[in-house]
Short mmCIF file of N, CA and C in Angstrom, two decimals:
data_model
loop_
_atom_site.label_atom_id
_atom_site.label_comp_id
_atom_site.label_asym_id
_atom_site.label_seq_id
_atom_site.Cartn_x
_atom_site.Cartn_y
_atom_site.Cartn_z
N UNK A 797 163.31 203.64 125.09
CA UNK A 797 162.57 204.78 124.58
C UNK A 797 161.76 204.35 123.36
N UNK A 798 160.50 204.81 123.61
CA UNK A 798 159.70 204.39 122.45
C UNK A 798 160.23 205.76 120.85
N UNK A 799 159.98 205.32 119.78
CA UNK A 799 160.13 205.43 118.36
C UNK A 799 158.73 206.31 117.95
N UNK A 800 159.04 206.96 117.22
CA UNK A 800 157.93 207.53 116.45
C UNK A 800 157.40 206.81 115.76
N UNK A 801 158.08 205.59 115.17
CA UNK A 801 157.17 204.46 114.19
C UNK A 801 156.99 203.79 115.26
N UNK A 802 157.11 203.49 116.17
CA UNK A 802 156.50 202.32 117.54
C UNK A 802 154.78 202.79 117.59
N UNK A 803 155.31 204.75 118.35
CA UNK A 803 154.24 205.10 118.51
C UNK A 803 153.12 205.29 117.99
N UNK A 804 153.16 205.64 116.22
CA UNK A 804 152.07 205.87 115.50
C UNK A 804 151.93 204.55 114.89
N UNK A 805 152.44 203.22 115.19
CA UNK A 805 151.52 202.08 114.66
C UNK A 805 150.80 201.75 115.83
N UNK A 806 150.75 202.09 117.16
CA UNK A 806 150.21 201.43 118.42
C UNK A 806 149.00 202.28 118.36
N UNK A 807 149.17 203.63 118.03
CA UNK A 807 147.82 204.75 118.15
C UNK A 807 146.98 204.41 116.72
N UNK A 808 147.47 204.15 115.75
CA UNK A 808 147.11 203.03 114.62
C UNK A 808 146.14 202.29 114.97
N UNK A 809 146.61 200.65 115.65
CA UNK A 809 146.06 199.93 116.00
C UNK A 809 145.03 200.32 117.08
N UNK A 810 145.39 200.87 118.69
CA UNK A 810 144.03 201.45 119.15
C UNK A 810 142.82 201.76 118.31
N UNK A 811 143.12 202.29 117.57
CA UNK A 811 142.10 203.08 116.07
C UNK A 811 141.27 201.88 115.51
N UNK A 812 142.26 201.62 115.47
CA UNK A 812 141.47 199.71 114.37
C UNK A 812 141.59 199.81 113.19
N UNK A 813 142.50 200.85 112.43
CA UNK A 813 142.77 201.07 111.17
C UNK A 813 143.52 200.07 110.84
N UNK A 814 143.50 200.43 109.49
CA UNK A 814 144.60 200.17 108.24
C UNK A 814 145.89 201.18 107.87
N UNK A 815 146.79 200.42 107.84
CA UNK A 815 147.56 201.66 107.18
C UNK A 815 147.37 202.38 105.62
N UNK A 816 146.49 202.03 105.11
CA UNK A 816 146.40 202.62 103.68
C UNK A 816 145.16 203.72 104.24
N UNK A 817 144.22 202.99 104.87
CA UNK A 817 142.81 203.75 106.00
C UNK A 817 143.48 204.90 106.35
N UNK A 818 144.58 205.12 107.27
CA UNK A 818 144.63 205.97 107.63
C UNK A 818 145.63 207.07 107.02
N UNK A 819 146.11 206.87 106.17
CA UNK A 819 147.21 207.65 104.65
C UNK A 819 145.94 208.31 104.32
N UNK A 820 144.71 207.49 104.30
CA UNK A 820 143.65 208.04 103.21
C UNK A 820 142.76 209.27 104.41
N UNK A 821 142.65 209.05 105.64
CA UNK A 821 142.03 209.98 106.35
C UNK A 821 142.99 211.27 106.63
N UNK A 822 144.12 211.42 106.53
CA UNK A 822 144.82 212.59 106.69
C UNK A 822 145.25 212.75 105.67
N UNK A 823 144.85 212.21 104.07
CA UNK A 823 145.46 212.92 103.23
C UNK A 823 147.10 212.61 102.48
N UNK A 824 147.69 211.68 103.17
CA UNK A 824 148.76 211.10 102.79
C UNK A 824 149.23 210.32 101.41
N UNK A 825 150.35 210.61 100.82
CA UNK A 825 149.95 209.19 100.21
C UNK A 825 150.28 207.81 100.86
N UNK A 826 149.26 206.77 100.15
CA UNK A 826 149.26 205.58 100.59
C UNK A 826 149.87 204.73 100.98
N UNK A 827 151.14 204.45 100.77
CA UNK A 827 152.16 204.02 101.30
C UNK A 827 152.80 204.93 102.33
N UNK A 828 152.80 205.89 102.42
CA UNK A 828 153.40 206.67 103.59
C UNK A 828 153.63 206.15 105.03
N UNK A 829 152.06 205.92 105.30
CA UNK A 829 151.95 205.47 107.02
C UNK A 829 153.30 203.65 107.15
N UNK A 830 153.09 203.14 106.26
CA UNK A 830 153.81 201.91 105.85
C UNK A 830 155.24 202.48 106.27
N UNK A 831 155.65 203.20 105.75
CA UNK A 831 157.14 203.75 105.45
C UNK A 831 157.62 204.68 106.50
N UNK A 832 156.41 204.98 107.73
CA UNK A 832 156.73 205.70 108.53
C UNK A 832 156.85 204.79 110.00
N UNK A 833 155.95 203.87 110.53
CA UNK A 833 155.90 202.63 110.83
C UNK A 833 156.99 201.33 110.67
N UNK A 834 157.51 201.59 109.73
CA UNK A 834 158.92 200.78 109.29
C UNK A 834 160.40 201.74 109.75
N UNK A 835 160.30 202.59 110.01
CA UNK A 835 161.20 203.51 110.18
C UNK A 835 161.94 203.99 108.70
N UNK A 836 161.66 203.58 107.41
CA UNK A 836 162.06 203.82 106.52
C UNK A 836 162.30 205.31 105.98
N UNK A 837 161.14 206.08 106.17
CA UNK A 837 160.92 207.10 106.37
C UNK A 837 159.94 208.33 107.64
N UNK A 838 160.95 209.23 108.31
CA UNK A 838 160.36 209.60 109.36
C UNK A 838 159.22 211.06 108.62
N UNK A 839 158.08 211.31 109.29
CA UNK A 839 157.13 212.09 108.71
C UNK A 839 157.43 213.99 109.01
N UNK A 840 157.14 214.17 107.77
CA UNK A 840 157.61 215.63 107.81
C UNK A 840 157.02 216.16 109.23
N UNK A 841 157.18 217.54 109.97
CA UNK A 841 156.80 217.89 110.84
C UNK A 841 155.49 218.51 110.91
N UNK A 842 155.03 218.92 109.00
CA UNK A 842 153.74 219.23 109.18
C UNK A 842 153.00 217.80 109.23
N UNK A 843 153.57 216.76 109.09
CA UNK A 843 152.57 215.56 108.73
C UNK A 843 152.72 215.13 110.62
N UNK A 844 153.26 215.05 111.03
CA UNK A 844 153.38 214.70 112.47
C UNK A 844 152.62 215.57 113.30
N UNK A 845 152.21 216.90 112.56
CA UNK A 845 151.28 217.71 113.65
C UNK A 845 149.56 216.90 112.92
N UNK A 846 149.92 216.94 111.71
CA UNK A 846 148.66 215.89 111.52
C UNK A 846 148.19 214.72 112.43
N UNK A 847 148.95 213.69 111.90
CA UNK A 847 148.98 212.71 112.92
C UNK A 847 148.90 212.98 114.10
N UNK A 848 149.59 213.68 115.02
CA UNK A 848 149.45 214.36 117.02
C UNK A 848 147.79 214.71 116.74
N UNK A 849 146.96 215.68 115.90
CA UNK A 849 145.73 215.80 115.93
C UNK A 849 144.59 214.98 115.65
N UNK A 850 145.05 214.32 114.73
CA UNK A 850 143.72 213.15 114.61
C UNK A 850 143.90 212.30 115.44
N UNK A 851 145.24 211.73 116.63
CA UNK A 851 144.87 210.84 117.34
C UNK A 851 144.55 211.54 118.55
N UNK A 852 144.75 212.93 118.44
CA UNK A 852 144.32 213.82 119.97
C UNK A 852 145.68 213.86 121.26
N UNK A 853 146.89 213.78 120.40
CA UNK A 853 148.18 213.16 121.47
C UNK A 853 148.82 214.80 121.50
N UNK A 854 149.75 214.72 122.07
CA UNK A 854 151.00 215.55 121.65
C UNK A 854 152.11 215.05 120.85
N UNK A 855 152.50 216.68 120.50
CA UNK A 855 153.49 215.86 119.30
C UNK A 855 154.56 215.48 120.18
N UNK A 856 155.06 215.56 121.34
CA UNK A 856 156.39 214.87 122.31
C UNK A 856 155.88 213.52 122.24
N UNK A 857 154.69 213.34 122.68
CA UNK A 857 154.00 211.72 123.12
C UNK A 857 154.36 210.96 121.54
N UNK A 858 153.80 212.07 120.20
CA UNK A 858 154.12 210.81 119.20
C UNK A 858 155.11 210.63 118.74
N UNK A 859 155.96 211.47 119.18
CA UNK A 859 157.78 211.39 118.80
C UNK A 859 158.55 210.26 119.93
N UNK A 860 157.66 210.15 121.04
CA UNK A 860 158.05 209.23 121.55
C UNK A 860 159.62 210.12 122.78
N UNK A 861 158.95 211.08 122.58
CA UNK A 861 159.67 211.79 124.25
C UNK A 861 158.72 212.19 125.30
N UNK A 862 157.88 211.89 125.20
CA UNK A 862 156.85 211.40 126.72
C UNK A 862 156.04 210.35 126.55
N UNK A 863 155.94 210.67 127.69
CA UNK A 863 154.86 208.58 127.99
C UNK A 863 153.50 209.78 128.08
N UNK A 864 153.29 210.93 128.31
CA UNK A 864 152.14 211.76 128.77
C UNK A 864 151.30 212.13 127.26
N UNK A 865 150.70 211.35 126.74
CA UNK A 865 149.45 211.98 125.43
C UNK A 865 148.92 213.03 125.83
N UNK A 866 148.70 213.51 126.38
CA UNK A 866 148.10 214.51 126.98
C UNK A 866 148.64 215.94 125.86
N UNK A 867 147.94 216.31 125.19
CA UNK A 867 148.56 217.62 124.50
C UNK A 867 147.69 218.53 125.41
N UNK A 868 148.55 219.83 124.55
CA UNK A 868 148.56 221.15 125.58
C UNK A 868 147.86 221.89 125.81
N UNK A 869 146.00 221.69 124.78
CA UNK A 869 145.28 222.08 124.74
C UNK A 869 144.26 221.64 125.95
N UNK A 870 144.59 220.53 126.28
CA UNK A 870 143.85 220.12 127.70
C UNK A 870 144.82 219.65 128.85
N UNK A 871 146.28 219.90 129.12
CA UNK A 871 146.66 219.61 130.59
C UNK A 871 145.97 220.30 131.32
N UNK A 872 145.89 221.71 131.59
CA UNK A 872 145.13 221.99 132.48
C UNK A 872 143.16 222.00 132.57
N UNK A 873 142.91 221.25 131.84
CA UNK A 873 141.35 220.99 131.87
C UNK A 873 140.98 220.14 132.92
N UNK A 874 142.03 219.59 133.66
CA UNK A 874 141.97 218.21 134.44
C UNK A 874 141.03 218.62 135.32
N UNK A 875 139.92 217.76 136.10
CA UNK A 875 138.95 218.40 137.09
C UNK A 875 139.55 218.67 138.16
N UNK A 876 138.90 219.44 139.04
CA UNK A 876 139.23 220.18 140.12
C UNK A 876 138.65 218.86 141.76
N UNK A 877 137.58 218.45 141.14
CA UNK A 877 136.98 217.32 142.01
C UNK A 877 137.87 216.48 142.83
N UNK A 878 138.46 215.91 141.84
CA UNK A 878 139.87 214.99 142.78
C UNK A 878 140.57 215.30 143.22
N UNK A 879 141.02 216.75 142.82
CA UNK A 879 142.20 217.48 144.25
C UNK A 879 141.74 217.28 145.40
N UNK A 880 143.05 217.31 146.19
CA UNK A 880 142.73 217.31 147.93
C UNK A 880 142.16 218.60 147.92
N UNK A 881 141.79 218.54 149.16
CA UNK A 881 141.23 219.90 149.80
C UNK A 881 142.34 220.74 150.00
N UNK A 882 143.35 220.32 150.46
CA UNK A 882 144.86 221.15 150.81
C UNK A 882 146.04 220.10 150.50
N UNK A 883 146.95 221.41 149.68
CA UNK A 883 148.34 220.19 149.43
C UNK A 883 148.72 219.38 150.14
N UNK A 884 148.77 218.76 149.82
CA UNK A 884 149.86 217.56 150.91
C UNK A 884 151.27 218.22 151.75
N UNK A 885 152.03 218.18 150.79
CA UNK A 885 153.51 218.67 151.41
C UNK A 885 154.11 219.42 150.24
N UNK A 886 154.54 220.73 150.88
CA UNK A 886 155.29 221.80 150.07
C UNK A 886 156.66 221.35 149.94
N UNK A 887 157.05 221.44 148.69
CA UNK A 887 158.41 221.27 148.64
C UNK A 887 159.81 222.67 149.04
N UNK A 888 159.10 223.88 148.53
CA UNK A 888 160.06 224.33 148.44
C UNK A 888 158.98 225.61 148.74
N UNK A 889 159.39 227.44 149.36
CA UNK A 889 158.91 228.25 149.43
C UNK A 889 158.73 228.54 147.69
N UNK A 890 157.86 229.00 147.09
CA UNK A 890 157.47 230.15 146.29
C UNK A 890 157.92 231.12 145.92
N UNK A 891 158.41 231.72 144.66
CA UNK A 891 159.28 233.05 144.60
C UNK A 891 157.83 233.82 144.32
N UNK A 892 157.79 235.23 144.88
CA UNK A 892 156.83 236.30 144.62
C UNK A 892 156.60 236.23 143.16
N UNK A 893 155.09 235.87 142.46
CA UNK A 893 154.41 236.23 140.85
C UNK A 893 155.35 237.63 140.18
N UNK A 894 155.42 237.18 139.54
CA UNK A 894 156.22 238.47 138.56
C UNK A 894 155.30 239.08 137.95
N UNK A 895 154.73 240.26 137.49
CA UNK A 895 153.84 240.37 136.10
C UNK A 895 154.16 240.34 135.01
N UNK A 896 153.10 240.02 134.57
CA UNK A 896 153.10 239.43 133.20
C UNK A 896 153.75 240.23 132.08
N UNK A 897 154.00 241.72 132.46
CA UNK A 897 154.61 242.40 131.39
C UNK A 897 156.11 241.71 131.61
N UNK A 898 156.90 242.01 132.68
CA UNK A 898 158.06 241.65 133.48
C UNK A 898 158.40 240.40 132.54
N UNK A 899 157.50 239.18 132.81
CA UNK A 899 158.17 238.06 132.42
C UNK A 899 158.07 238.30 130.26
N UNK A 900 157.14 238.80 129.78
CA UNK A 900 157.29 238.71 128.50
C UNK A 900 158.67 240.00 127.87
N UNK A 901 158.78 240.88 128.75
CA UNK A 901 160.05 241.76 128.09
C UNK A 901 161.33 241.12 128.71
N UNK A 902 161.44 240.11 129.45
CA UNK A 902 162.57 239.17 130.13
C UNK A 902 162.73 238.18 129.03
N UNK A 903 161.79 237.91 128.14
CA UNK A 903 161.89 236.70 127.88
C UNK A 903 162.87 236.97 125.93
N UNK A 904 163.51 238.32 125.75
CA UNK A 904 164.12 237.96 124.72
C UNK A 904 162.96 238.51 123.36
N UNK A 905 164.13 237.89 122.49
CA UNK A 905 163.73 238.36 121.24
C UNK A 905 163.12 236.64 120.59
N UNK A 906 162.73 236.65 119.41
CA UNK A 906 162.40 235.62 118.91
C UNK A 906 163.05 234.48 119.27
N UNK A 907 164.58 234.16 119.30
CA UNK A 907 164.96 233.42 119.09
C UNK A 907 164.82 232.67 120.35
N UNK A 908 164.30 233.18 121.38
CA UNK A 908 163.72 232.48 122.56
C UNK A 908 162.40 231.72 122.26
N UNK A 909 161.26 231.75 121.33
CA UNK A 909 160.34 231.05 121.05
C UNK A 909 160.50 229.83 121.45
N UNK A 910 161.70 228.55 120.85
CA UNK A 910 161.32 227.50 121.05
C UNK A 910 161.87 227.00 122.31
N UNK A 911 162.43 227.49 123.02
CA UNK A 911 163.07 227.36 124.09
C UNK A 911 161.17 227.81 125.25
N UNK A 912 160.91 228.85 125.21
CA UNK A 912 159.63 229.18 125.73
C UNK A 912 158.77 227.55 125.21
N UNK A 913 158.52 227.81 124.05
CA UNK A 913 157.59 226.60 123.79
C UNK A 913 158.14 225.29 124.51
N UNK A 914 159.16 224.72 124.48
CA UNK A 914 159.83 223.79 125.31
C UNK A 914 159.23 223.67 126.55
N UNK A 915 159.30 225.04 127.21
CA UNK A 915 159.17 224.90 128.56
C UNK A 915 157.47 224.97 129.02
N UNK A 916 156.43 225.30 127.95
CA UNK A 916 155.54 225.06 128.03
C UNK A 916 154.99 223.68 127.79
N UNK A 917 155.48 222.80 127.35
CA UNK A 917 155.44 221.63 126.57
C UNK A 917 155.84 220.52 127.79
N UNK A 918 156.65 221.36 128.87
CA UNK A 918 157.12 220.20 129.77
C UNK A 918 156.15 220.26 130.65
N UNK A 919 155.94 218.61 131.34
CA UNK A 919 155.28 217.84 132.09
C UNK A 919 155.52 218.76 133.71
N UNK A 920 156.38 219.17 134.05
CA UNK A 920 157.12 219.62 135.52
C UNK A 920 156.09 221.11 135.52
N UNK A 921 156.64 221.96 134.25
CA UNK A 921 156.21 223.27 134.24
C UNK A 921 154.67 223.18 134.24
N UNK A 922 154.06 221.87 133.46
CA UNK A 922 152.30 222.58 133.49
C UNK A 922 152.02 221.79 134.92
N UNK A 923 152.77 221.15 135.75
CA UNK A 923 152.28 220.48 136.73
C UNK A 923 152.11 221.84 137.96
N UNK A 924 153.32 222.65 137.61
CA UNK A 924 153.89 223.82 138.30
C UNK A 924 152.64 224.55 138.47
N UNK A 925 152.31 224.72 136.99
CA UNK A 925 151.01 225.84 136.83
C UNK A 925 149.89 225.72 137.39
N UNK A 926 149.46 224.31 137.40
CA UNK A 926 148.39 223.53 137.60
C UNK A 926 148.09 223.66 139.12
N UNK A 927 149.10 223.45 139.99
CA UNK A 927 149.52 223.29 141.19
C UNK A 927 149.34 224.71 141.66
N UNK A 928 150.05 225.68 141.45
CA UNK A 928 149.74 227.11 141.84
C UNK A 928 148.41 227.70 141.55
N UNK A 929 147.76 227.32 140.25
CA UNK A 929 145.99 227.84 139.92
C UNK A 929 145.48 227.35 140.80
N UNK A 930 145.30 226.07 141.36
CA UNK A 930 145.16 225.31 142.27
C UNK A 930 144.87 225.73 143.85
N UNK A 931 146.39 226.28 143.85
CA UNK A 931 146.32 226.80 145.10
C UNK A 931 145.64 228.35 145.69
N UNK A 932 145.85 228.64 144.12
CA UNK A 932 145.31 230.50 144.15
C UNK A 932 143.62 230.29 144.49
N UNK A 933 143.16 229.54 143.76
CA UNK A 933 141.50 229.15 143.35
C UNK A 933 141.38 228.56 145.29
N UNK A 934 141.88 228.21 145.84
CA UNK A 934 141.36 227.60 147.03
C UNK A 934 141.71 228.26 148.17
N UNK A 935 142.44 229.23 148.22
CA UNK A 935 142.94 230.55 149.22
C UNK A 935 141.79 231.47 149.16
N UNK A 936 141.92 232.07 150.02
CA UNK A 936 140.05 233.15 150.29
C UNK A 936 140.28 233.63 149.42
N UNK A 937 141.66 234.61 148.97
CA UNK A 937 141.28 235.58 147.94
C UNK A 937 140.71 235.20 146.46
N UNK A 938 140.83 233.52 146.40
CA UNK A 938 140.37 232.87 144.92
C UNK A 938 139.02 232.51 145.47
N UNK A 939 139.25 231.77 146.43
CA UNK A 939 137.64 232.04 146.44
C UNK A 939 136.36 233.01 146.35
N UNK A 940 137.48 234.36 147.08
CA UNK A 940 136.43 235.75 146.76
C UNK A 940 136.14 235.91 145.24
N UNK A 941 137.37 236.19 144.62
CA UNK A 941 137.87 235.93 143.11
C UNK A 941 135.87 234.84 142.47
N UNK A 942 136.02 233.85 142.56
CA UNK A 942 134.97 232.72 142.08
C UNK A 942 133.94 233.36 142.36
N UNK A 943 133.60 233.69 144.04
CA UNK A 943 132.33 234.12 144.13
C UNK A 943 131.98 235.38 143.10
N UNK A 944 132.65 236.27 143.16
CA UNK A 944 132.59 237.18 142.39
C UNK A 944 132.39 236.92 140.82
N UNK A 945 132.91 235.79 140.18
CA UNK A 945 132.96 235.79 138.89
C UNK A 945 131.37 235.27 139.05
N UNK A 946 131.12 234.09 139.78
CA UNK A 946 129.86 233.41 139.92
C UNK A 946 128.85 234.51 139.45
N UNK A 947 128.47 235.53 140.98
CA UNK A 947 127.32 236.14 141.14
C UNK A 947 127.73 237.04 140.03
N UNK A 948 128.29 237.91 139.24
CA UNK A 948 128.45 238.48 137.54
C UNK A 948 127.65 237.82 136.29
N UNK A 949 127.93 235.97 137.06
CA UNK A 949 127.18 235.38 135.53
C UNK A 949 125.87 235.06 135.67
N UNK A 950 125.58 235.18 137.40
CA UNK A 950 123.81 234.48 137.53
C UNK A 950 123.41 236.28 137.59
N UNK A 951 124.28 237.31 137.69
CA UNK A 951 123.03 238.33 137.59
C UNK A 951 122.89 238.99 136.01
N UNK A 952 123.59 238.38 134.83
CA UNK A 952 123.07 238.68 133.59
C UNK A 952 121.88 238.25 133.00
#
C-alpha cells in the first residue's frame, strides 16, 4: 500500500517541483512538504484537501487508499464515445429506482454523513452510477428524454 508521503512526493516530482516550491505555492511553511514526505509529520486534513486540489487527485488517491486519482468532481465526466453500444453482460437483475425523497429520509440523521460520503467516494458505487446513467441515456425513454432536452436548446 502506497503512503501519503510516497504519494505526495511522486505527484511532487510529476510537477517538477521543489519541496520548498511547493510549501511556497499552497501556502505552507517551508519545511512542511520535507516533513510530510519523510513521514515525520502527516498533513493536517485541511492541508491534504490543499494538496488533493492543486494536484487535481482525490483525497483517497493522496492518502494512498486508491490507485484511482480521479476525484469526484469528474468520475462521471468520462465520455460517452467509448462505451459500447450495449452492455456486455449483466451481472445481477436491478432493484426498482427508489425516489429521491425515499432514499434521503432513509438515510438518517447527520451522523450518517460520512458513511454517505464514503459511499460516494467509492470506486464500485460511481461505477454503479455511471453504468445505470449509461444505460437510462441509451434506452428509448433516454433517448426520448435527449431528444427532447436537444430540440428545447436549438429552439431558444
Amino acid at each position: 500500500m502506497v503512503t501519503i508521503a510516497q504519494r505526495i512526493e511522486a505527484l511532487r516530482m510529476q510537477k517538477g517541483m521543489s519541496r520548498p516550491a511547493l510549501a511556497a505555492a499552497l501556502g505552507f511553511p517551508r519545511m512542511s512538504v520535507e516533513k510530510f514526505e519523510t513521514g515525520r509529520q502527516t498533513p493536517s486534513q485541511d492541508q491534504q484537501t490543499k494538496l488533493a486540489r492543486y494536484f487535481g487527485v482525490s483525497l483517497s488517491y493522496l492518502r494512498g487508499e486508491s490507485d484511482d486519482p480521479t476525484s469526484m468532481e469528474s468520475w462521471l465526466s468520462g465520455g460517452f464515445a467509448e462505451e459500447p453500444a450495449e452492455p456486455a453482460v449483466r451481472s445481477a437483475p436491478k432493484a426498482a429506482p427508489r425516489p429521491a425523497a425515499q432514499v434521503v429520509q432513509s438515510s438518517g440523521g447527520s451522523g450518517d454523513s460520512a458513511v454517505f460520503s464514503a459511499l460516494l467516494k467509492s470506486k464500485s458505487f460511481q461505477t454503479l452510477v455511471r453504468d445505470t446513467v449509461l444505460e437510462v441515456l441509451r434506452s428509448p425513454e433516454g433517448q426520448q428524454l435527449l431528444a427532447k432536452a436537444v430540440k428545447k436548446e436549438l429552439d431558444r
